[in-house]
PQR file with spaces between the fields and no chain letter, atoms N, CA, C, O and H, PARSE charges and radii, in Angstrom:
ATOM       1  N    SER     1     -11.546   64.134   17.341 -0.4000 1.5000
ATOM       2  CA   SER     1     -10.574   64.914   17.154 -0.0000 2.0000
ATOM       3  C    SER     1      -9.701   65.786   18.678  0.5500 1.7000
ATOM       4  O    SER     1     -10.030   66.002   19.844 -0.5500 1.4000
ATOM       5  N    LEU     2      -8.483   66.073   17.833 -0.4000 1.5000
ATOM       6  CA   LEU     2      -7.594   66.666   19.237 -0.0000 2.0000
ATOM       7  C    LEU     2      -7.987   68.445   19.640  0.5500 1.7000
ATOM       8  O    LEU     2      -8.459   69.185   18.777 -0.5500 1.4000
ATOM       9  H    LEU     2      -8.216   65.898   16.885  0.4000 1.0000
ATOM      10  N    GLU     3      -7.755   68.826   20.787 -0.4000 1.5000
ATOM      11  CA   GLU     3      -7.940   69.828   21.060 -0.0000 2.0000
ATOM      12  C    GLU     3      -6.369   70.700   21.113  0.5500 1.7000
ATOM      13  O    GLU     3      -5.504   70.066   21.718 -0.5500 1.4000
ATOM      14  H    GLU     3      -7.372   68.224   21.487  0.4000 1.0000
ATOM      15  N    ILE     4      -5.997   71.829   20.650 -0.4000 1.5000
ATOM      16  CA   ILE     4      -4.806   72.253   20.777 -0.0000 2.0000
ATOM      17  C    ILE     4      -3.753   71.769   21.783  0.5500 1.7000
ATOM      18  O    ILE     4      -2.625   71.394   21.464 -0.5500 1.4000
ATOM      19  H    ILE     4      -6.699   72.345   20.159  0.4000 1.0000
ATOM      20  N    GLY     5      -4.279   71.822   23.128 -0.4000 1.5000
ATOM      21  CA   GLY     5      -3.632   71.281   24.319 -0.0000 2.0000
ATOM      22  C    GLY     5      -2.920   69.948   24.366  0.5500 1.7000
ATOM      23  O    GLY     5      -1.840   69.625   24.861 -0.5500 1.4000
ATOM      24  H    GLY     5      -5.195   72.127   23.387  0.4000 1.0000
ATOM      25  N    GLN     6      -4.082   69.092   23.534 -0.4000 1.5000
ATOM      26  CA   GLN     6      -3.579   67.760   23.623 -0.0000 2.0000
ATOM      27  C    GLN     6      -2.957   67.372   22.671  0.5500 1.7000
ATOM      28  O    GLN     6      -2.881   66.157   22.486 -0.5500 1.4000
ATOM      29  H    GLN     6      -4.959   69.355   23.132  0.4000 1.0000
ATOM      30  N    VAL     7      -2.338   68.265   21.794 -0.4000 1.5000
ATOM      31  CA   VAL     7      -1.611   67.841   20.206 -0.0000 2.0000
ATOM      32  C    VAL     7       0.160   67.300   21.147  0.5500 1.7000
ATOM      33  O    VAL     7       0.555   66.141   21.019 -0.5500 1.4000
ATOM      34  H    VAL     7      -2.400   69.252   21.944  0.4000 1.0000
ATOM      35  N    SER     8       0.909   68.250   21.930 -0.4000 1.5000
ATOM      36  CA   SER     8       2.167   68.062   22.033 -0.0000 2.0000
ATOM      37  C    SER     8       2.237   66.551   22.861  0.5500 1.7000
ATOM      38  O    SER     8       3.118   65.763   22.517 -0.5500 1.4000
ATOM      39  H    SER     8       0.587   69.191   22.035  0.4000 1.0000
ATOM      40  N    PRO     9       1.231   66.152   24.019 -0.5600 1.5000
ATOM      41  CA   PRO     9       1.149   64.780   24.896  0.2800 2.0000
ATOM      42  C    PRO     9       0.807   63.591   23.976  0.5500 1.7000
ATOM      43  O    PRO     9       1.250   62.470   24.229 -0.5500 1.4000
ATOM      44  N    PHE    10      -0.050   63.853   22.812 -0.4000 1.5000
ATOM      45  CA   PHE    10      -0.548   63.323   21.915 -0.0000 2.0000
ATOM      46  C    PHE    10       1.192   62.245   20.967  0.5500 1.7000
ATOM      47  O    PHE    10       1.480   61.107   20.597 -0.5500 1.4000
ATOM      48  H    PHE    10      -0.410   64.763   22.606  0.4000 1.0000
ATOM      49  N    LEU    11       1.705   63.417   21.019 -0.4000 1.5000
ATOM      50  CA   LEU    11       2.535   63.546   19.756 -0.0000 2.0000
ATOM      51  C    LEU    11       3.620   62.792   20.837  0.5500 1.7000
ATOM      52  O    LEU    11       4.217   61.833   20.347 -0.5500 1.4000
ATOM      53  H    LEU    11       1.471   64.341   21.320  0.4000 1.0000
ATOM      54  N    ASP    12       3.909   63.095   22.133 -0.4000 1.5000
ATOM      55  CA   ASP    12       4.867   62.527   22.870 -0.0000 2.0000
ATOM      56  C    ASP    12       4.557   60.422   22.989  0.5500 1.7000
ATOM      57  O    ASP    12       5.196   59.371   22.945 -0.5500 1.4000
ATOM      58  H    ASP    12       3.425   63.874   22.531  0.4000 1.0000
ATOM      59  N    ASP    13       3.373   60.851   23.128 -0.4000 1.5000
ATOM      60  CA   ASP    13       2.647   59.298   23.350 -0.0000 2.0000
ATOM      61  C    ASP    13       2.892   58.273   22.204  0.5500 1.7000
ATOM      62  O    ASP    13       3.259   57.098   22.223 -0.5500 1.4000
ATOM      63  H    ASP    13       2.854   61.705   23.164  0.4000 1.0000
ATOM      64  N    LEU    14       2.494   59.304   20.994 -0.4000 1.5000
ATOM      65  CA   LEU    14       2.309   58.702   19.828 -0.0000 2.0000
ATOM      66  C    LEU    14       4.061   57.907   19.902  0.5500 1.7000
ATOM      67  O    LEU    14       4.202   56.685   19.850 -0.5500 1.4000
ATOM      68  H    LEU    14       2.196   60.259   20.978  0.4000 1.0000
ATOM      69  N    ARG    15       5.229   58.873   20.026 -0.4000 1.5000
ATOM      70  CA   ARG    15       6.623   58.629   19.845 -0.0000 2.0000
ATOM      71  C    ARG    15       6.784   57.296   20.745  0.5500 1.7000
ATOM      72  O    ARG    15       7.259   56.315   20.175 -0.5500 1.4000
ATOM      73  H    ARG    15       5.115   59.866   20.068  0.4000 1.0000
ATOM      74  N    LYS    16       6.448   57.190   22.022 -0.4000 1.5000
ATOM      75  CA   LYS    16       6.557   56.090   22.673 -0.0000 2.0000
ATOM      76  C    LYS    16       5.910   55.102   22.081  0.5500 1.7000
ATOM      77  O    LYS    16       6.474   54.169   21.510 -0.5500 1.4000
ATOM      78  H    LYS    16       6.062   57.988   22.486  0.4000 1.0000
ATOM      79  N    TYR    17       4.913   55.221   22.164 -0.4000 1.5000
ATOM      80  CA   TYR    17       3.922   53.837   21.423 -0.0000 2.0000
ATOM      81  C    TYR    17       4.616   53.151   19.898  0.5500 1.7000
ATOM      82  O    TYR    17       4.573   51.946   19.652 -0.5500 1.4000
ATOM      83  H    TYR    17       4.455   55.978   22.629  0.4000 1.0000
ATOM      84  N    PHE    18       5.146   54.029   19.114 -0.4000 1.5000
ATOM      85  CA   PHE    18       5.723   53.478   18.151 -0.0000 2.0000
ATOM      86  C    PHE    18       7.257   52.904   18.278  0.5500 1.7000
ATOM      87  O    PHE    18       7.859   52.166   17.498 -0.5500 1.4000
ATOM      88  H    PHE    18       5.181   55.008   19.314  0.4000 1.0000
ATOM      89  N    LYS    19       7.794   53.627   19.816 -0.4000 1.5000
ATOM      90  CA   LYS    19       8.980   52.725   20.088 -0.0000 2.0000
ATOM      91  C    LYS    19       9.052   51.228   21.011  0.5500 1.7000
ATOM      92  O    LYS    19      10.017   50.515   21.290 -0.5500 1.4000
ATOM      93  H    LYS    19       7.305   54.227   20.449  0.4000 1.0000
ATOM      94  N    THR    20       7.427   51.092   21.377 -0.4000 1.5000
ATOM      95  CA   THR    20       7.314   50.100   22.329 -0.0000 2.0000
ATOM      96  C    THR    20       6.606   49.107   21.473  0.5500 1.7000
ATOM      97  O    THR    20       6.798   47.892   21.511 -0.5500 1.4000
ATOM      98  H    THR    20       6.643   51.671   21.150  0.4000 1.0000
ATOM      99  N    ASN    21       5.636   49.836   20.574 -0.4000 1.5000
ATOM     100  CA   ASN    21       4.456   48.813   20.011 -0.0000 2.0000
ATOM     101  C    ASN    21       5.140   48.162   18.169  0.5500 1.7000
ATOM     102  O    ASN    21       4.997   47.064   17.631 -0.5500 1.4000
ATOM     103  H    ASN    21       5.480   50.823   20.543  0.4000 1.0000
ATOM     104  N    LYS    22       5.739   49.218   17.769 -0.4000 1.5000
ATOM     105  CA   LYS    22       5.595   49.491   16.446 -0.0000 2.0000
ATOM     106  C    LYS    22       7.433   49.804   16.107  0.5500 1.7000
ATOM     107  O    LYS    22       7.907   50.767   15.503 -0.5500 1.4000
ATOM     108  H    LYS    22       5.854   50.110   18.206  0.4000 1.0000
ATOM     109  N    PRO    23       8.174   48.631   16.730 -0.5600 1.5000
ATOM     110  CA   PRO    23       9.422   49.020   16.053  0.2800 2.0000
ATOM     111  C    PRO    23      10.068   48.807   14.610  0.5500 1.7000
ATOM     112  O    PRO    23      11.076   49.329   14.133 -0.5500 1.4000
ATOM     113  N    GLN    24       9.180   47.882   14.060 -0.4000 1.5000
ATOM     114  CA   GLN    24       9.172   47.695   12.304 -0.0000 2.0000
ATOM     115  C    GLN    24       9.182   48.992   11.662  0.5500 1.7000
ATOM     116  O    GLN    24       9.545   49.081   10.489 -0.5500 1.4000
ATOM     117  H    GLN    24       8.361   47.458   14.448  0.4000 1.0000
ATOM     118  N    PHE    25       8.845   49.924   12.270 -0.4000 1.5000
ATOM     119  CA   PHE    25       8.165   51.395   11.494 -0.0000 2.0000
ATOM     120  C    PHE    25       9.673   51.569   11.447  0.5500 1.7000
ATOM     121  O    PHE    25      10.240   51.140   10.442 -0.5500 1.4000
ATOM     122  H    PHE    25       8.551   49.852   13.223  0.4000 1.0000
ATOM     123  N    GLN    26      10.363   52.113   12.356 -0.4000 1.5000
ATOM     124  CA   GLN    26      11.788   52.540   12.581 -0.0000 2.0000
ATOM     125  C    GLN    26      12.984   51.557   11.734  0.5500 1.7000
ATOM     126  O    GLN    26      13.875   51.757   10.909 -0.5500 1.4000
ATOM     127  H    GLN    26       9.902   52.462   13.172  0.4000 1.0000
ATOM     128  N    GLU    27      12.596   50.772   12.239 -0.4000 1.5000
ATOM     129  CA   GLU    27      13.923   49.771   10.923 -0.0000 2.0000
ATOM     130  C    GLU    27      13.674   49.978    9.769  0.5500 1.7000
ATOM     131  O    GLU    27      14.588   50.296    9.008 -0.5500 1.4000
ATOM     132  H    GLU    27      11.871   50.610   12.909  0.4000 1.0000
ATOM     133  N    ILE    28      12.391   49.858    9.328 -0.4000 1.5000
ATOM     134  CA   ILE    28      11.870   50.154    7.674 -0.0000 2.0000
ATOM     135  C    ILE    28      12.806   51.321    7.516  0.5500 1.7000
ATOM     136  O    ILE    28      13.982   51.167    7.185 -0.5500 1.4000
ATOM     137  H    ILE    28      11.648   49.600    9.946  0.4000 1.0000
ATOM     138  N    LEU    29      12.285   52.435    7.748 -0.4000 1.5000
ATOM     139  CA   LEU    29      13.083   53.940    7.673 -0.0000 2.0000
ATOM     140  C    LEU    29      14.622   53.599    7.594  0.5500 1.7000
ATOM     141  O    LEU    29      15.400   53.924    6.697 -0.5500 1.4000
ATOM     142  H    LEU    29      11.330   52.560    8.017  0.4000 1.0000
ATOM     143  N    SER    30      14.886   52.870    8.737 -0.4000 1.5000
ATOM     144  CA   SER    30      16.285   53.413    9.068 -0.0000 2.0000
ATOM     145  C    SER    30      17.312   52.118    7.982  0.5500 1.7000
ATOM     146  O    SER    30      18.525   52.098    7.774 -0.5500 1.4000
ATOM     147  H    SER    30      14.254   52.606    9.466  0.4000 1.0000
ATOM     148  N    ALA    31      16.509   51.425    7.615 -0.4000 1.5000
ATOM     149  CA   ALA    31      17.289   50.072    6.829 -0.0000 2.0000
ATOM     150  C    ALA    31      17.081   50.814    5.312  0.5500 1.7000
ATOM     151  O    ALA    31      17.972   50.878    4.465 -0.5500 1.4000
ATOM     152  H    ALA    31      15.524   51.441    7.783  0.4000 1.0000
ATOM     153  N    THR    32      15.813   51.317    5.169 -0.4000 1.5000
ATOM     154  CA   THR    32      15.570   51.659    3.231 -0.0000 2.0000
ATOM     155  C    THR    32      15.733   53.268    3.134  0.5500 1.7000
ATOM     156  O    THR    32      15.588   53.744    2.008 -0.5500 1.4000
ATOM     157  H    THR    32      15.089   51.264    5.857  0.4000 1.0000
ATOM     158  N    LYS    33      15.981   54.036    4.059 -0.4000 1.5000
ATOM     159  CA   LYS    33      15.929   55.370    3.992 -0.0000 2.0000
ATOM     160  C    LYS    33      14.873   55.672    2.658  0.5500 1.7000
ATOM     161  O    LYS    33      15.116   56.282    1.617 -0.5500 1.4000
ATOM     162  H    LYS    33      16.099   53.650    4.974  0.4000 1.0000
ATOM     163  N    THR    34      13.660   55.026    3.094 -0.4000 1.5000
ATOM     164  CA   THR    34      12.349   55.817    2.100 -0.0000 2.0000
ATOM     165  C    THR    34      11.423   55.330    3.104  0.5500 1.7000
ATOM     166  O    THR    34      11.598   54.426    3.921 -0.5500 1.4000
ATOM     167  H    THR    34      13.463   54.530    3.940  0.4000 1.0000
ATOM     168  N    PHE    35      10.142   56.266    2.866 -0.4000 1.5000
ATOM     169  CA   PHE    35       8.996   55.946    3.229 -0.0000 2.0000
ATOM     170  C    PHE    35       7.990   54.724    2.248  0.5500 1.7000
ATOM     171  O    PHE    35       7.177   55.094    1.401 -0.5500 1.4000
ATOM     172  H    PHE    35      10.001   57.001    2.202  0.4000 1.0000
ATOM     173  N    THR    36       8.195   53.615    2.499 -0.4000 1.5000
ATOM     174  CA   THR    36       7.703   52.512    1.740 -0.0000 2.0000
ATOM     175  C    THR    36       5.878   52.151    2.370  0.5500 1.7000
ATOM     176  O    THR    36       5.482   52.354    3.518 -0.5500 1.4000
ATOM     177  H    THR    36       8.856   53.314    3.186  0.4000 1.0000
ATOM     178  N    GLU    37       5.327   51.772    1.586 -0.4000 1.5000
ATOM     179  CA   GLU    37       4.099   51.519    1.266 -0.0000 2.0000
ATOM     180  C    GLU    37       3.865   50.469    2.909  0.5500 1.7000
ATOM     181  O    GLU    37       2.816   50.541    3.548 -0.5500 1.4000
ATOM     182  H    GLU    37       5.650   51.607    0.654  0.4000 1.0000
ATOM     183  N    GLU    38       4.778   49.775    3.242 -0.4000 1.5000
ATOM     184  CA   GLU    38       5.057   48.967    4.547 -0.0000 2.0000
ATOM     185  C    GLU    38       4.949   50.113    5.771  0.5500 1.7000
ATOM     186  O    GLU    38       4.142   50.083    6.700 -0.5500 1.4000
ATOM     187  H    GLU    38       5.630   49.717    2.722  0.4000 1.0000
ATOM     188  N    ALA    39       5.962   51.114    5.527 -0.4000 1.5000
ATOM     189  CA   ALA    39       5.949   52.162    6.760 -0.0000 2.0000
ATOM     190  C    ALA    39       4.736   52.979    6.736  0.5500 1.7000
ATOM     191  O    ALA    39       4.377   53.460    7.811 -0.5500 1.4000
ATOM     192  H    ALA    39       6.617   51.139    4.772  0.4000 1.0000
ATOM     193  N    GLU    40       4.257   53.142    6.009 -0.4000 1.5000
ATOM     194  CA   GLU    40       2.558   54.197    5.445 -0.0000 2.0000
ATOM     195  C    GLU    40       2.026   53.302    6.295  0.5500 1.7000
ATOM     196  O    GLU    40       2.053   53.671    7.469 -0.5500 1.4000
ATOM     197  H    GLU    40       4.548   52.751    5.135  0.4000 1.0000
ATOM     198  N    ALA    41       1.454   52.030    6.048 -0.4000 1.5000
ATOM     199  CA   ALA    41       0.647   51.095    6.714 -0.0000 2.0000
ATOM     200  C    ALA    41       0.556   51.288    8.191  0.5500 1.7000
ATOM     201  O    ALA    41      -0.411   51.602    8.884 -0.5500 1.4000
ATOM     202  H    ALA    41       1.432   51.730    5.094  0.4000 1.0000
ATOM     203  N    LEU    42       2.147   50.952    8.599 -0.4000 1.5000
ATOM     204  CA   LEU    42       2.217   50.596    9.733 -0.0000 2.0000
ATOM     205  C    LEU    42       2.205   52.246   10.771  0.5500 1.7000
ATOM     206  O    LEU    42       2.103   52.281   11.997 -0.5500 1.4000
ATOM     207  H    LEU    42       2.934   50.697    8.036  0.4000 1.0000
ATOM     208  N    LEU    43       2.334   53.404    9.892 -0.4000 1.5000
ATOM     209  CA   LEU    43       1.789   54.780   10.527 -0.0000 2.0000
ATOM     210  C    LEU    43       0.650   54.851   10.948  0.5500 1.7000
ATOM     211  O    LEU    43       0.274   54.900   12.119 -0.5500 1.4000
ATOM     212  H    LEU    43       2.417   53.376    8.896  0.4000 1.0000
ATOM     213  N    LYS    44      -0.155   54.862    9.673 -0.4000 1.5000
ATOM     214  CA   LYS    44      -1.577   54.787    9.545 -0.0000 2.0000
ATOM     215  C    LYS    44      -2.364   53.982   10.864  0.5500 1.7000
ATOM     216  O    LYS    44      -3.264   54.395   11.595 -0.5500 1.4000
ATOM     217  H    LYS    44       0.151   54.822    8.722  0.4000 1.0000
ATOM     218  N    GLU    45      -1.557   52.507   10.848 -0.4000 1.5000
ATOM     219  CA   GLU    45      -2.208   51.784   11.769 -0.0000 2.0000
ATOM     220  C    GLU    45      -2.311   52.285   13.430  0.5500 1.7000
ATOM     221  O    GLU    45      -3.307   52.404   14.144 -0.5500 1.4000
ATOM     222  H    GLU    45      -0.826   52.171   10.254  0.4000 1.0000
ATOM     223  N    GLY    46      -0.963   52.504   13.705 -0.4000 1.5000
ATOM     224  CA   GLY    46      -0.250   53.202   14.800 -0.0000 2.0000
ATOM     225  C    GLY    46      -1.046   54.244   14.902  0.5500 1.7000
ATOM     226  O    GLY    46      -2.078   53.895   15.475 -0.5500 1.4000
ATOM     227  H    GLY    46      -0.154   52.407   13.125  0.4000 1.0000
ATOM     228  N    ILE    47      -1.058   55.550   14.569 -0.4000 1.5000
ATOM     229  CA   ILE    47      -1.661   56.721   14.705 -0.0000 2.0000
ATOM     230  C    ILE    47      -2.952   56.084   14.801  0.5500 1.7000
ATOM     231  O    ILE    47      -3.257   56.361   15.961 -0.5500 1.4000
ATOM     232  H    ILE    47      -0.220   55.833   14.104  0.4000 1.0000
ATOM     233  N    GLN    48      -3.979   55.357   14.292 -0.4000 1.5000
ATOM     234  CA   GLN    48      -5.674   55.231   14.469 -0.0000 2.0000
ATOM     235  C    GLN    48      -5.309   54.194   16.125  0.5500 1.7000
ATOM     236  O    GLN    48      -5.719   54.609   17.209 -0.5500 1.4000
ATOM     237  H    GLN    48      -3.731   55.132   13.349  0.4000 1.0000
ATOM     238  N    GLU    49      -4.898   53.521   16.059 -0.4000 1.5000
ATOM     239  CA   GLU    49      -4.434   52.568   17.837 -0.0000 2.0000
ATOM     240  C    GLU    49      -4.315   53.484   18.596  0.5500 1.7000
ATOM     241  O    GLU    49      -5.013   53.219   19.575 -0.5500 1.4000
ATOM     242  H    GLU    49      -4.565   53.184   15.178  0.4000 1.0000
ATOM     243  N    GLN    50      -3.648   54.782   18.766 -0.4000 1.5000
ATOM     244  CA   GLN    50      -3.199   55.328   19.687 -0.0000 2.0000
ATOM     245  C    GLN    50      -4.200   56.611   19.648  0.5500 1.7000
ATOM     246  O    GLN    50      -4.329   57.165   20.740 -0.5500 1.4000
ATOM     247  H    GLN    50      -3.081   54.998   17.971  0.4000 1.0000
ATOM     248  N    MET    51      -4.899   57.146   18.607 -0.4000 1.5000
ATOM     249  CA   MET    51      -5.550   58.144   18.903 -0.0000 2.0000
ATOM     250  C    MET    51      -6.917   57.455   19.423  0.5500 1.7000
ATOM     251  O    MET    51      -7.675   58.341   19.817 -0.5500 1.4000
ATOM     252  H    MET    51      -4.794   56.696   17.720  0.4000 1.0000
ATOM     253  N    GLU    52      -7.477   56.174   19.554 -0.4000 1.5000
ATOM     254  CA   GLU    52      -8.418   55.550   19.979 -0.0000 2.0000
ATOM     255  C    GLU    52      -8.014   55.400   21.803  0.5500 1.7000
ATOM     256  O    GLU    52      -8.778   55.646   22.737 -0.5500 1.4000
ATOM     257  H    GLU    52      -6.860   55.454   19.234  0.4000 1.0000
ATOM     258  N    ARG    53      -6.708   54.967   21.869 -0.4000 1.5000
ATOM     259  CA   ARG    53      -6.315   54.491   23.237 -0.0000 2.0000
ATOM     260  C    ARG    53      -6.174   56.278   24.115  0.5500 1.7000
ATOM     261  O    ARG    53      -6.230   56.447   25.333 -0.5500 1.4000
ATOM     262  H    ARG    53      -6.087   54.767   21.111  0.4000 1.0000
ATOM     263  N    PHE    54      -5.994   57.344   23.098 -0.4000 1.5000
ATOM     264  CA   PHE    54      -5.604   58.653   23.953 -0.0000 2.0000
ATOM     265  C    PHE    54      -7.216   59.443   24.273  0.5500 1.7000
ATOM     266  O    PHE    54      -7.580   60.030   25.292 -0.5500 1.4000
ATOM     267  H    PHE    54      -5.949   57.207   22.108  0.4000 1.0000
ATOM     268  N    LEU    55      -7.794   59.248   23.279 -0.4000 1.5000
ATOM     269  CA   LEU    55      -9.544   59.641   23.385 -0.0000 2.0000
ATOM     270  C    LEU    55     -10.060   58.599   24.496  0.5500 1.7000
ATOM     271  O    LEU    55     -10.910   59.002   25.289 -0.5500 1.4000
ATOM     272  H    LEU    55      -7.498   58.771   22.452  0.4000 1.0000
ATOM     273  N    LEU    56      -9.676   57.530   24.574 -0.4000 1.5000
ATOM     274  CA   LEU    56     -10.415   56.645   25.349 -0.0000 2.0000
ATOM     275  C    LEU    56     -11.210   56.972   26.805  0.5500 1.7000
ATOM     276  O    LEU    56     -12.308   56.582   27.203 -0.5500 1.4000
ATOM     277  H    LEU    56      -8.985   57.203   23.929  0.4000 1.0000
ATOM     278  N    PRO    57     -10.022   58.003   27.547 -0.5600 1.5000
ATOM     279  CA   PRO    57     -10.539   58.518   28.997  0.2800 2.0000
ATOM     280  C    PRO    57     -11.777   59.192   29.117  0.5500 1.7000
ATOM     281  O    PRO    57     -12.623   59.210   30.012 -0.5500 1.4000
ATOM     282  N    GLU    58     -11.675   59.855   27.789 -0.4000 1.5000
ATOM     283  CA   GLU    58     -13.072   60.833   27.875 -0.0000 2.0000
ATOM     284  C    GLU    58     -14.635   60.242   27.883  0.5500 1.7000
ATOM     285  O    GLU    58     -15.588   61.018   27.947 -0.5500 1.4000
ATOM     286  H    GLU    58     -10.989   59.840   27.062  0.4000 1.0000
């Protein structure tokens, strides 16, 4: 889990991660204007991947 002081840096890194590694997430949201099952799966996958990367240095 994240400490309070880690939330803002995590969110910044998560946004960058999605722009670089999961561009289809934004494409789905922009094209459909809805939160589809595919978008949800990408979001969950991206959060899990980023949590692993973010917490790895500890």
